[in-house]
Coordinates of C-alpha atoms in Angstrom, one line a residue:
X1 CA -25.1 -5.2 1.1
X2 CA -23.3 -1.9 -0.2
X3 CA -22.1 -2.6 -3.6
X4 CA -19.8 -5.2 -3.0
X5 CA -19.2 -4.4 1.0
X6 CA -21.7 -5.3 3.9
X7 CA -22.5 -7.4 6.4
X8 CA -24.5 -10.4 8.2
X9 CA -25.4 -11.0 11.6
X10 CA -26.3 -14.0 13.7
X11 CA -28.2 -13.7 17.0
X12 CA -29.1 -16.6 19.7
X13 CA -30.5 -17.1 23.1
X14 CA -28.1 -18.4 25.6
X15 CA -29.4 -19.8 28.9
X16 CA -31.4 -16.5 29.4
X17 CA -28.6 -13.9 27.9
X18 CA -29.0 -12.8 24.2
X19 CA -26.4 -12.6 22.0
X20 CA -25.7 -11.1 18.7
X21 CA -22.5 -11.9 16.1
X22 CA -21.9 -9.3 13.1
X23 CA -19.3 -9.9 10.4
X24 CA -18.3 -7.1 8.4
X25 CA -16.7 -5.6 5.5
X26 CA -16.6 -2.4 5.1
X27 CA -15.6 0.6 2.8
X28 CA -12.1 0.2 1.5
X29 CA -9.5 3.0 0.9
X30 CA -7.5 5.1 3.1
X31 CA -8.7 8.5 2.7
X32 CA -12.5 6.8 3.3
X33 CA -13.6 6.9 6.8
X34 CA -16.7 8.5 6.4
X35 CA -17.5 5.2 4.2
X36 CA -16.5 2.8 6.8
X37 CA -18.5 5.0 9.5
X38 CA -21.2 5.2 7.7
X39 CA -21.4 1.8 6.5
X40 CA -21.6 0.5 10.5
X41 CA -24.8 2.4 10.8
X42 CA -26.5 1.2 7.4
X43 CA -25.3 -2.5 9.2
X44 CA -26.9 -1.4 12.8
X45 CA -30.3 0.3 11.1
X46 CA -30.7 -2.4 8.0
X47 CA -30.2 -5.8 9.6
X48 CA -33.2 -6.6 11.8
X49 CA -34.4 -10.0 13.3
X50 CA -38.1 -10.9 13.8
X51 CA -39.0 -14.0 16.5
X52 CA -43.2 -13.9 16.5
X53 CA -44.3 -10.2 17.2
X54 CA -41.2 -9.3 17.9
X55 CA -38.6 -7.3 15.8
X56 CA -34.8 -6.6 17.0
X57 CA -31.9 -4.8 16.4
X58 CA -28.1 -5.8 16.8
X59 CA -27.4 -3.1 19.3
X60 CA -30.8 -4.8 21.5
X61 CA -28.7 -7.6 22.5
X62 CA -26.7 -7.8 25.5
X63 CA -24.0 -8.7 24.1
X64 CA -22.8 -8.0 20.7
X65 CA -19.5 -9.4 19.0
X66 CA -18.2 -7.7 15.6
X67 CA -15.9 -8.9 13.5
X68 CA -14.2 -8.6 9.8
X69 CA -12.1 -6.4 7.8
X70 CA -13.3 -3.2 9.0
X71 CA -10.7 -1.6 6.7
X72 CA -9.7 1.0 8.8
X73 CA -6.5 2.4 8.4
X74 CA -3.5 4.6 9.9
X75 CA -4.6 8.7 9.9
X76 CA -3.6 10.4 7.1
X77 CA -1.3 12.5 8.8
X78 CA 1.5 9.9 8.9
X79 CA 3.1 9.4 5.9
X80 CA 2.8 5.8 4.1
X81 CA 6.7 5.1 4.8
X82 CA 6.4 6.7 8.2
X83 CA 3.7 4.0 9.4
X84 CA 6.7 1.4 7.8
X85 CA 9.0 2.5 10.2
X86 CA 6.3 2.5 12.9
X87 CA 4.8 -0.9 12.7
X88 CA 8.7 -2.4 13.5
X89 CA 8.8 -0.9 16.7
X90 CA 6.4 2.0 17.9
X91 CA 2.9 0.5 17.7
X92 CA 1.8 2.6 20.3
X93 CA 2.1 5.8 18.6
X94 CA 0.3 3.9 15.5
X95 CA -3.0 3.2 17.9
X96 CA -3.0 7.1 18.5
X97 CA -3.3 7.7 14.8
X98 CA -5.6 4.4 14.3
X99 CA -8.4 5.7 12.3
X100 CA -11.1 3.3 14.1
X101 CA -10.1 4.8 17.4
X102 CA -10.4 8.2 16.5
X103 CA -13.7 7.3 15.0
X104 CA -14.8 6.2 18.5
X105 CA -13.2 8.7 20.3
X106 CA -15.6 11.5 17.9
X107 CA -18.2 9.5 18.6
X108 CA -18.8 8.7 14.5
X109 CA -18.7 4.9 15.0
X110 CA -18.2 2.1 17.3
X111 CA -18.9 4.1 20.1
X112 CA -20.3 1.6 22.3
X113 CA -17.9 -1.2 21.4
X114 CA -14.8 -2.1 23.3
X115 CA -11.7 -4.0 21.8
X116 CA -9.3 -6.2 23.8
X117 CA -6.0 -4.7 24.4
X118 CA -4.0 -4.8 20.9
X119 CA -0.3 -6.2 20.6
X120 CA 0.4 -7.1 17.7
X121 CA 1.2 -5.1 14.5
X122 CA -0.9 -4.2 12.1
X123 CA -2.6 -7.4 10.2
X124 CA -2.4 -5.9 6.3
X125 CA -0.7 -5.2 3.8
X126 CA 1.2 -8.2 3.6
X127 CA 2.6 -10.1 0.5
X128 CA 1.1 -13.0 0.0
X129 CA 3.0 -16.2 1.5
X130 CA 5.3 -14.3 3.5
X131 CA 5.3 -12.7 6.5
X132 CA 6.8 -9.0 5.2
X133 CA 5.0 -6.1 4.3
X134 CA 4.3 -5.1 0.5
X135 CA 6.5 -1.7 0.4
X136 CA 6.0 -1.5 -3.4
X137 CA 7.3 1.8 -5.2
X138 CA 4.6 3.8 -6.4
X139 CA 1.1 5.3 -5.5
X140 CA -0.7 1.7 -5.1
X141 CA 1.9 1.7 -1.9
X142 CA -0.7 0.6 1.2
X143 CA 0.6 1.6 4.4
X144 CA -0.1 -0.9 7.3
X145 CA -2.9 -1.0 9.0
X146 CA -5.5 -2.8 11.8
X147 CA -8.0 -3.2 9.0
X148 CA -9.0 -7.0 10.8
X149 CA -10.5 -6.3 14.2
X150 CA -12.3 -8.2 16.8
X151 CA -14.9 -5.6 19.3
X152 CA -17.9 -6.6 21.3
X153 CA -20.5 -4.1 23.3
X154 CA -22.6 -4.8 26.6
X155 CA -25.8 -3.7 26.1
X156 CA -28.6 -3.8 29.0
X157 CA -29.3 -6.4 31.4
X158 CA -25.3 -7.2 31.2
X159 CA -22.0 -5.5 32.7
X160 CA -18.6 -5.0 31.2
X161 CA -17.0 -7.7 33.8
X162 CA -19.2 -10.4 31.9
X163 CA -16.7 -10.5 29.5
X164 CA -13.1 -12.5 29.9
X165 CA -11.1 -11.7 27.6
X166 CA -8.3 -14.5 27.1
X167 CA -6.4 -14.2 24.0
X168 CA -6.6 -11.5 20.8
X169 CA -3.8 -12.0 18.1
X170 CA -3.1 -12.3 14.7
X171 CA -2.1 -15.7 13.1
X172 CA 1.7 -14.9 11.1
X173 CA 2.0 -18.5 9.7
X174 CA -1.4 -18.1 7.2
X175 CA 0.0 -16.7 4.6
X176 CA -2.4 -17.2 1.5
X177 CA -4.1 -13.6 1.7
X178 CA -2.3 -10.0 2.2
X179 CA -4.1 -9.9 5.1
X180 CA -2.9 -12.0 8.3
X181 CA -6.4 -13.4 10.1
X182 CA -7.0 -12.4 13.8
X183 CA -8.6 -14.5 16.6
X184 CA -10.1 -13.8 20.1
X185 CA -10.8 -16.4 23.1
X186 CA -13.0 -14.7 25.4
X187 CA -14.6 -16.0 28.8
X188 CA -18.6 -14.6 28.7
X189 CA -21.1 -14.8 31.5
X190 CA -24.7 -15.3 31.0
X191 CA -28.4 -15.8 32.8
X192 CA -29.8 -18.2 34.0
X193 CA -33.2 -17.6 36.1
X194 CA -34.7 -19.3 38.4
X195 CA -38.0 -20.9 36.4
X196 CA -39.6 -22.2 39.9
X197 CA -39.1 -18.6 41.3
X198 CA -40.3 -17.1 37.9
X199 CA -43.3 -19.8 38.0
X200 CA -44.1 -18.9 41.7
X201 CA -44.0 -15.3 41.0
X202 CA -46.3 -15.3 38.2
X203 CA -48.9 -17.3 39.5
X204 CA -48.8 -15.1 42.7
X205 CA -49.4 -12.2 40.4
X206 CA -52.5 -13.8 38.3
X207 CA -54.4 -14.6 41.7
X208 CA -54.5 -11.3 43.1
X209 CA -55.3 -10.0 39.5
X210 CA -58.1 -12.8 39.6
X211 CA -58.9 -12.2 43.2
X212 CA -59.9 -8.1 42.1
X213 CA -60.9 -9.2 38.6
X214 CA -64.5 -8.7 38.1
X215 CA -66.4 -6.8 35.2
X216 CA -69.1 -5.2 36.5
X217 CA -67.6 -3.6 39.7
X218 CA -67.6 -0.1 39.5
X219 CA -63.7 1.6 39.2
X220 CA -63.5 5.1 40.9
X221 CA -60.3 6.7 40.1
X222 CA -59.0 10.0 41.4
X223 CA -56.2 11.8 40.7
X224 CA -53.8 13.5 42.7
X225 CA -53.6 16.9 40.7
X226 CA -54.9 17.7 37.1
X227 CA -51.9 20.1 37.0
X228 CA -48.5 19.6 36.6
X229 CA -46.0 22.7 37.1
X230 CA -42.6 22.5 36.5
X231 CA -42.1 25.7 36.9
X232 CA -38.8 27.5 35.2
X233 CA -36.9 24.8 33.6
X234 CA -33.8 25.3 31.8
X235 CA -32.1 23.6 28.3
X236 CA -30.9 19.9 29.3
X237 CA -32.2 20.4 32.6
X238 CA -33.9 17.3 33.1
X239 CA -37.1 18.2 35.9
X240 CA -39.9 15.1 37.3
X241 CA -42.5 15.3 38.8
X242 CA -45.2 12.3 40.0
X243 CA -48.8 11.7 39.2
X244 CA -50.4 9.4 41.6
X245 CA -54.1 7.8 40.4
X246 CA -55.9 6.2 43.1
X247 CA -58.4 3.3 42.9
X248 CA -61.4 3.1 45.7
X249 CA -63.6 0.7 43.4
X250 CA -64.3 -2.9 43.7
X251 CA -62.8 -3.5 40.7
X252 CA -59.6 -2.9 39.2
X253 CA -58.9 0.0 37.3
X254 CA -57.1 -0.5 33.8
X255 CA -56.1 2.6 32.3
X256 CA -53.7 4.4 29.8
X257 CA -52.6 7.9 28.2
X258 CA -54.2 8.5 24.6
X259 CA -51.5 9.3 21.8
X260 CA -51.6 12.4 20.0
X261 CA -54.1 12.9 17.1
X262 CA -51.6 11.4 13.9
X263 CA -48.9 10.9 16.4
X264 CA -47.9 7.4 18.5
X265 CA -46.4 9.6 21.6
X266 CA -48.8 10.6 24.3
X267 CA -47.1 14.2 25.1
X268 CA -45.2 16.2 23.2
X269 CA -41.1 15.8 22.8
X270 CA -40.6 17.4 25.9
X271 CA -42.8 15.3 27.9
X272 CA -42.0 12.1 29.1
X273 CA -44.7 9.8 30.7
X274 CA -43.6 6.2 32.8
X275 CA -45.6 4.2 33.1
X276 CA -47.7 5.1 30.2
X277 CA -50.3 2.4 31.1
X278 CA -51.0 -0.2 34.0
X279 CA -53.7 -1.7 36.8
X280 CA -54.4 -0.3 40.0
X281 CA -56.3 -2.9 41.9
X282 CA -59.1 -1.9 44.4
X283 CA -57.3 -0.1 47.0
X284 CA -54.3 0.7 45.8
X285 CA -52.6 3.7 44.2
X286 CA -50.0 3.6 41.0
X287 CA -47.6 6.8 40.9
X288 CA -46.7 7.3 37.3
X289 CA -43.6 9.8 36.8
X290 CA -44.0 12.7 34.6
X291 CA -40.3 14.2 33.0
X292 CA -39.9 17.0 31.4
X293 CA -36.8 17.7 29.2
X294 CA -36.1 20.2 26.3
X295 CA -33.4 18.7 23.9
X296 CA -32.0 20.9 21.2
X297 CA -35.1 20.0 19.2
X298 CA -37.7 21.2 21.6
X299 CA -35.1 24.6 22.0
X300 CA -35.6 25.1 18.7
X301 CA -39.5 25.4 18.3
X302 CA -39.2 27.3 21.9
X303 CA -36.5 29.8 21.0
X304 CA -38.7 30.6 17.9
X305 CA -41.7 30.9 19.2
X306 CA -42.9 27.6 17.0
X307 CA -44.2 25.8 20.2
X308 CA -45.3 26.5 23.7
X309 CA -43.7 24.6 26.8
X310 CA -46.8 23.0 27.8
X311 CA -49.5 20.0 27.2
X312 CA -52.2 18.4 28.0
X313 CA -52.3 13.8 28.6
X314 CA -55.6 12.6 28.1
X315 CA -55.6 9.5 30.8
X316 CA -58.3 6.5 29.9
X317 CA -59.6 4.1 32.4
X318 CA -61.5 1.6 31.7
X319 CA -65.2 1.5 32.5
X320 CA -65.0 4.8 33.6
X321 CA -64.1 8.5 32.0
X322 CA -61.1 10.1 30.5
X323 CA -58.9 12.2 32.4
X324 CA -57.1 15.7 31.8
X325 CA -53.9 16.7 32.9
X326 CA -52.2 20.3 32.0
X327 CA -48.5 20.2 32.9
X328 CA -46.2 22.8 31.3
X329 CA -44.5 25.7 32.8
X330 CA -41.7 28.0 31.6
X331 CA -38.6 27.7 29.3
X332 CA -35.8 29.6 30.3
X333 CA -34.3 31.4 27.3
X334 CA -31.0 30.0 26.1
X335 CA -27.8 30.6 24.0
X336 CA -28.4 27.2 23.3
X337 CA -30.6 25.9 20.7
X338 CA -30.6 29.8 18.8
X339 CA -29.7 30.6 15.3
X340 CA -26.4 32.2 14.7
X341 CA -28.2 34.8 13.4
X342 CA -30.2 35.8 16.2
X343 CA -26.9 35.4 18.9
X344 CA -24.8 38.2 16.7
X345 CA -27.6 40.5 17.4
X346 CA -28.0 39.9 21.4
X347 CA -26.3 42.8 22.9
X348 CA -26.9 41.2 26.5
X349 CA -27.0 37.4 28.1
X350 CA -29.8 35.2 26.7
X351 CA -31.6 35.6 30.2
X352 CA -31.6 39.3 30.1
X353 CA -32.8 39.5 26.5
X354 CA -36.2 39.9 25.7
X355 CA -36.3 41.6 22.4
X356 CA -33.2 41.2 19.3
X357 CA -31.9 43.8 17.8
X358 CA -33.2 44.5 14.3
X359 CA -30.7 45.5 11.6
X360 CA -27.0 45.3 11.7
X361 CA -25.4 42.4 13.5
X362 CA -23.8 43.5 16.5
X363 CA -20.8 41.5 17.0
X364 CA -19.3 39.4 14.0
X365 CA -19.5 35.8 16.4
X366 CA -21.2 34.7 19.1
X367 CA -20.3 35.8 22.4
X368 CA -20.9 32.5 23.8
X369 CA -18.4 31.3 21.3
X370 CA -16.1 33.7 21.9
X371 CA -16.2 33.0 25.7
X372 CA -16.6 29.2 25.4
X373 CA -13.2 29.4 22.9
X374 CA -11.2 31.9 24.8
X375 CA -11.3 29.5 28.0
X376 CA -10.0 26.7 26.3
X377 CA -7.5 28.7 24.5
X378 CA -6.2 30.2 28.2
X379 CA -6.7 26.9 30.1
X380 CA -6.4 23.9 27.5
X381 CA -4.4 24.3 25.1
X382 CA -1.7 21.6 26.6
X383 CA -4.6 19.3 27.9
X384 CA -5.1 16.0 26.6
X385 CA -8.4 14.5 25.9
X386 CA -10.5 17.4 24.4
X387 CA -13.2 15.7 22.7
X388 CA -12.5 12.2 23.7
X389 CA -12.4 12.2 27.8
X390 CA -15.5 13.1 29.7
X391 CA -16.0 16.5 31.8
X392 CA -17.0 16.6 35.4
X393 CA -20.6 15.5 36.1
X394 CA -22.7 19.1 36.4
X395 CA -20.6 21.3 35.0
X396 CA -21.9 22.0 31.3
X397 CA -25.0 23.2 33.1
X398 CA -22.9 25.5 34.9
X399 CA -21.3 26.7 32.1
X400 CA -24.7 27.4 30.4
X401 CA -25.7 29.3 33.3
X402 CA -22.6 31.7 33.2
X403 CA -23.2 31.9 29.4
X404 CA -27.1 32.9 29.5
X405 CA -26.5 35.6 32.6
X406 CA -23.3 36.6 31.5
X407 CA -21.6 35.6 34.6
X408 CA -17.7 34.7 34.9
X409 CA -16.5 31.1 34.4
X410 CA -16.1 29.7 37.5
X411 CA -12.8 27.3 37.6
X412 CA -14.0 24.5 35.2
X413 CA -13.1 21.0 33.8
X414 CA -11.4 21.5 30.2
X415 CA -13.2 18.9 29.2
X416 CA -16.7 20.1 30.1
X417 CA -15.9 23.2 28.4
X418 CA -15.3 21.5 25.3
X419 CA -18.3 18.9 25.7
X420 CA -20.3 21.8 25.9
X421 CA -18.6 24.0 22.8
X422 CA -19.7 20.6 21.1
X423 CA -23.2 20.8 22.2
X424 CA -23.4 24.4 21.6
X425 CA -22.5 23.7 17.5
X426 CA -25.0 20.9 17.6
X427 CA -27.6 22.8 19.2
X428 CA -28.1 25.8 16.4
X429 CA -31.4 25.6 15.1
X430 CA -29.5 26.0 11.7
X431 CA -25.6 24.0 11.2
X432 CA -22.7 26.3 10.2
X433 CA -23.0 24.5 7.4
X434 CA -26.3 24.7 5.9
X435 CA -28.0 21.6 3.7
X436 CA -27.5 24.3 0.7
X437 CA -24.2 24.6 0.8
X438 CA -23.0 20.7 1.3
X439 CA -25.8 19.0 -1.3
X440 CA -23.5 21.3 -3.9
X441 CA -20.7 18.9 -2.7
X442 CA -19.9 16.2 -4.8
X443 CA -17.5 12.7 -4.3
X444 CA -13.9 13.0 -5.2
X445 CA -13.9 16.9 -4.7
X446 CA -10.2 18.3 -5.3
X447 CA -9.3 20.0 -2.0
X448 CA -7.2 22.8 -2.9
X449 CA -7.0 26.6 -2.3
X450 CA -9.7 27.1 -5.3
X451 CA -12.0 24.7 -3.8
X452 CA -11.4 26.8 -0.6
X453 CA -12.6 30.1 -2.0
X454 CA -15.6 28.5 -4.0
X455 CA -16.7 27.1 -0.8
X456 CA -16.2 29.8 1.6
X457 CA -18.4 32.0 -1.0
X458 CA -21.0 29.8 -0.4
X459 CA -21.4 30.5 3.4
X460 CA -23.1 33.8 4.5
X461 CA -21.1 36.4 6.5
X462 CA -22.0 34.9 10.2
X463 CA -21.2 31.6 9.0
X464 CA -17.9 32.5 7.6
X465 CA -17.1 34.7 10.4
X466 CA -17.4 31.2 12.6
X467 CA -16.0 28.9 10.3
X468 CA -13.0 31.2 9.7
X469 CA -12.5 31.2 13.7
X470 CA -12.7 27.9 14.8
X471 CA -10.4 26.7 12.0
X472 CA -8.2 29.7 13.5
X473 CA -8.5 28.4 16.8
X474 CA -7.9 25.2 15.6
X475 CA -4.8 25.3 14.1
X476 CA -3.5 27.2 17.4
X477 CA -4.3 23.9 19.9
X478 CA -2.5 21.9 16.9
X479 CA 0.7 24.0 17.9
X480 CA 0.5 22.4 21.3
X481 CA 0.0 18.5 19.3
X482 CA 2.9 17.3 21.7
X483 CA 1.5 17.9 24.8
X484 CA -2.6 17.5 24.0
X485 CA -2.2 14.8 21.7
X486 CA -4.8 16.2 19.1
X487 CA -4.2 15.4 15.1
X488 CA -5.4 16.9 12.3
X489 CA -7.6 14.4 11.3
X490 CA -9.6 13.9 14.7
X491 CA -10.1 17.6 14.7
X492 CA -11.5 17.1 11.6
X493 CA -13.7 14.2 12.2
X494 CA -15.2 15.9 15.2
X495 CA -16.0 19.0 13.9
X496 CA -17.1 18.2 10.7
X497 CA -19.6 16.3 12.6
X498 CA -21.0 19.5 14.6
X499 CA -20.8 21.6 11.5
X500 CA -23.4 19.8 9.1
X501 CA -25.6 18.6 12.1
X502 CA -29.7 19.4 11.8
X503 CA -29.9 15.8 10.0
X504 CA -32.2 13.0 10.5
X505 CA -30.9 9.3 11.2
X506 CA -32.6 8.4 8.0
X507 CA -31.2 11.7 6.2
X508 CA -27.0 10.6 7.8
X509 CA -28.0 7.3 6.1
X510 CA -28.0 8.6 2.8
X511 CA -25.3 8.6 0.3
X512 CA -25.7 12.8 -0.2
X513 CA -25.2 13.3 3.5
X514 CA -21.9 11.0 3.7
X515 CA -20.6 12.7 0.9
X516 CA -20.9 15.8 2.4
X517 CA -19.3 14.7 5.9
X518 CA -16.0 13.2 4.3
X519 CA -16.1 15.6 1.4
X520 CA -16.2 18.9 5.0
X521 CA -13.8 15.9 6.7
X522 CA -11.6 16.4 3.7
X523 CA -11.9 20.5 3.7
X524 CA -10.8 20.4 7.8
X525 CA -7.8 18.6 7.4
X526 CA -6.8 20.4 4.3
X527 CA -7.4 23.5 6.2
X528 CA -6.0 22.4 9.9
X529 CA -2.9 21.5 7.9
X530 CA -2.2 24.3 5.1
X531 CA 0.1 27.0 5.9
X532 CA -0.5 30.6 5.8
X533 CA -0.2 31.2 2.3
X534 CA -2.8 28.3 1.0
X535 CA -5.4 29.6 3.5
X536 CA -4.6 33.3 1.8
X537 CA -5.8 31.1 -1.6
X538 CA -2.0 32.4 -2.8
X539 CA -0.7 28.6 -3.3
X540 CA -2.8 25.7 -5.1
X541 CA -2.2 22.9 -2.9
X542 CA -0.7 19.8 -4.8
X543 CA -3.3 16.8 -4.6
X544 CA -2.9 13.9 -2.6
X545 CA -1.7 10.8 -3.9
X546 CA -4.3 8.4 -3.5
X547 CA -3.8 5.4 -1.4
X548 CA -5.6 3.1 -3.9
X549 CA -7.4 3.4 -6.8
X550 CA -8.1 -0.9 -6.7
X551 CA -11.3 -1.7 -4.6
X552 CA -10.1 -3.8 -1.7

């Protein structure tokens, strides 16, 4: 529970398929998203079901079917006697400005989760015992909305053609709430195995395990290398490489990699180890794959010189000694995962810079930035789908290529170019917006002009400098809204997202950090839709008129 919003979940076994049910209710109010976002991940990271040993999650079942009043509502772009006229007879141009949809398409909630096609008009706010919309005068006005939805996720072990769906509607004739209830009649396909097979299988495995089994054999492992070399990898360049551990014993060989002293993981972040332990029977040889990976974590303690791209896996084999293995190599140096900082004082490519300038900055942005914006400017302005459709497979490592030798684009994917401006944001070991600056923000903040300039004085000189230009920048694709389809409030979600980022799950949890996200949500709009003379802090912007002020 969340005061007096929350939800409860049901999960079963059917045949051999598991399946989860969640019914929600989540943060009320128009102008709230962040609340209703958030409160799906306090639902997915709270509720937990235990069976034995075992512990799971609602997102761990293959397939998962959410229900409620999710409360979202219509963008607050569209004026409340706008989405009126709309929900008569243009409900297409409603599910554009849908705020759950926009939440999925920024990734912020839902993500996973796929809804059956939607026809009917919007399911609240109705007068009770009729089937009209309450258009009262004044400021407790609601426009209509989808807050009643029916979505449901395949998880692993299932595919998205396991699920029929039949029927999703609304029910007009039940009249007794200002909501109108919403049902779905879906067709879902689960496992069944075949327990002889199983059975036959198993005991097959436990007599060769038996037929090697034997205590006091001697085990004499050897290993294929005790030196793994990945050579130069780059950032999100994903590398593998295979460790093969043979076993000429006469008895099998059990073995596994040691965790870290104070630390479950057996390798650093970087390093990823499959299978981490196992059997090799007299004879035989396992091949266990080592990957090596730097996120924008591992970047960070590289690019700063806070950790070295290399390790050592202690390996541990029964009845017989440990094992060392070094594997490491080199981290190629990247725009990616720097400090703004540091980029406004490379003079050259990441790749050709070995040393950073001390003293004045020399450039007020990132080049990267620059280069990364300037393309989508020339080539995307009219595009639809920035932020929402994907970008050709390979490309974002192209792009990082061109951005750390200083090479011309090649011709690129609009889409992968703004994927990547994404993970760029993301990436800085420090966000545009720093924890200093958004735990000074408080609920209820009155976005005006004056809130503007106390904020902006907040933000040191780089930071400004960026936040000044991608609101710029902005604003420009939002000039080309007919043909790219963007709104004010998606650019807002998204961004705001990428510009307080460097927080834990546990820490985006936490009523301080969704504060800060709807209160910079909040701040984005205001700014993506203020004319010239409210950014110059010349005009006081009028407040919004509140969409409720009753708790619903």
């Amino acid at each position: 529970m969340m005061g007096n919003k929350g939800g409860a979940a049901i999960r079963m076994k059917l045949m051999d398929s598991t399946v989860c049910f969640v019914c929600s209710h989540l943060a009320a109010h128009r102008e709230n998203v962040a609340g209703r976002n958030a409160d799906f991940h306090k639902i997915c990271d709270n509720i937990r079901f235990k069976h034995e040993d075992d512990s799971f999650g609602i997102l761990d079942h293959q397939f998962v079917f959410w229900i409620g009043d999710l409360n979202y509502r219509i963008t607050s772009d569209v004026p409340t006697l706008k989405v009126f006229d709309h929900a008569r007879d243009d409900l297409a141009f409603l599910l554009k400005k849908d705020q759950l949809r926009v939440s999925q398409r920024a990734g912020l909630a839902f993500e996973d989760f796929v809804e059956p096609e939607l026809k009917f008009p919007p399911t609240y706010k109705y007068k009770k015992y009729t089937t009209s919309y309450d258009k009262k005068e004044g400021k407790k006005c609601r426009a209509p909305a989808w807050c009643d939805r029916i979505l449901y996720r395949i998880g692993d072990g299932a595919k998205l053609e396991d699920v029929d769906v039949e029927a999703y509607n609304h029910v007009m004739k039940l009249s007794g709430s200002d909501h109108k209830p919403v049902f779905a009649v879906m067709t879902v396909r689960v496992k069944d195995y075949d327990d002889a097979k199983l059975k036959k299988t198993r005991l097959r495995v436990e007599r060769e395990l038996k037929r090697t089994e034997n205590a006091t054999a001697p085990v004499n492992v050897s290993l294929s290398t005790n030196t793994i070399d990945f050579g130069s990898l780059k950032y999100k360049t994903a590398e593998t490489q295979s460790l093969e551990i043979r076993n000429d014993g006469e008895g099998n060989a059990y073995f596994h990699f040691l965790p870290k002293a104070e630390d479950p993981h057996v390798s650093k972040r970087m390093f990823t180890v499959s299978p981490a332990y196992g059997v090799v029977i007299p004879g035989e040889t396992v091949t266990v794959s080592v990957k090596a990976f730097v996120d924008s974590e591992a970047a960070h303690e590289l690019n700063g010189g806070h950790d070295v791209f290399e390790d050592v896996l202690v390996l541990r084999v029964e009845n017989d000694e440990d094992y060392y293995v070094k594997v490491g190599g080199s981290f190629v140096t990247s725009c990616f995962g720097q400090s703004l900082e540091t980029l406004i004082r490379m003079s050259h490519p990441a790749r050709e810079t070995e040393e950073v300038a001390n003293g004045s900055p020399v450039m007020a942005i990132p080049k990267e930035l620059w280069r990364m914006v300037d393309y989508l400017w020339r080539c995307g302005c009219d595009t639809p789908g920035l932020w929402t459709d994907k970008g050709v497979e390979g490309e974002e490592e192209v792009i990082r290529d061109m951005l750390d030798e200083g090479k011309p684009f090649p011709v690129i994917d609009v889409h992968s170019m703004a994927d990547a401006l994404l993970d760029w944001f993301t990436a800085l070991q420090s966000p545009v917006i720093p924890e200093k600056c958004t735990s000074r923000l408080e609920k209820g903040e009155k976005i005006n002009s004056e809130f503007v300039d106390a904020f902006m004085s907040m933000l040191s000189p780089v930071r400004k400098n960026v936040f000044v230009y991608m609101i710029m920048f902005l604003r420009d694709l939002l000039t080309h809204s007919q043909q790219n389809d963007l709104t004010p409030d998606f650019l807002g979600m998204v961004f705001s997202k990428v510009f307080i980022v460097n927080a834990s799950k546990e820490q985006q949890l936490t009523k301080e950090y969704r504060v800060a996200q709807e209160t910079v949500t909040e701040l984005l709009i205001f700014l993506l839709k203020a004319n010239a003379q409210q950014l110059s802090g010349e005009v006081v912007a009028e407040e919004s008129a509140s969409e409720a002020s009753e708790d619903e």
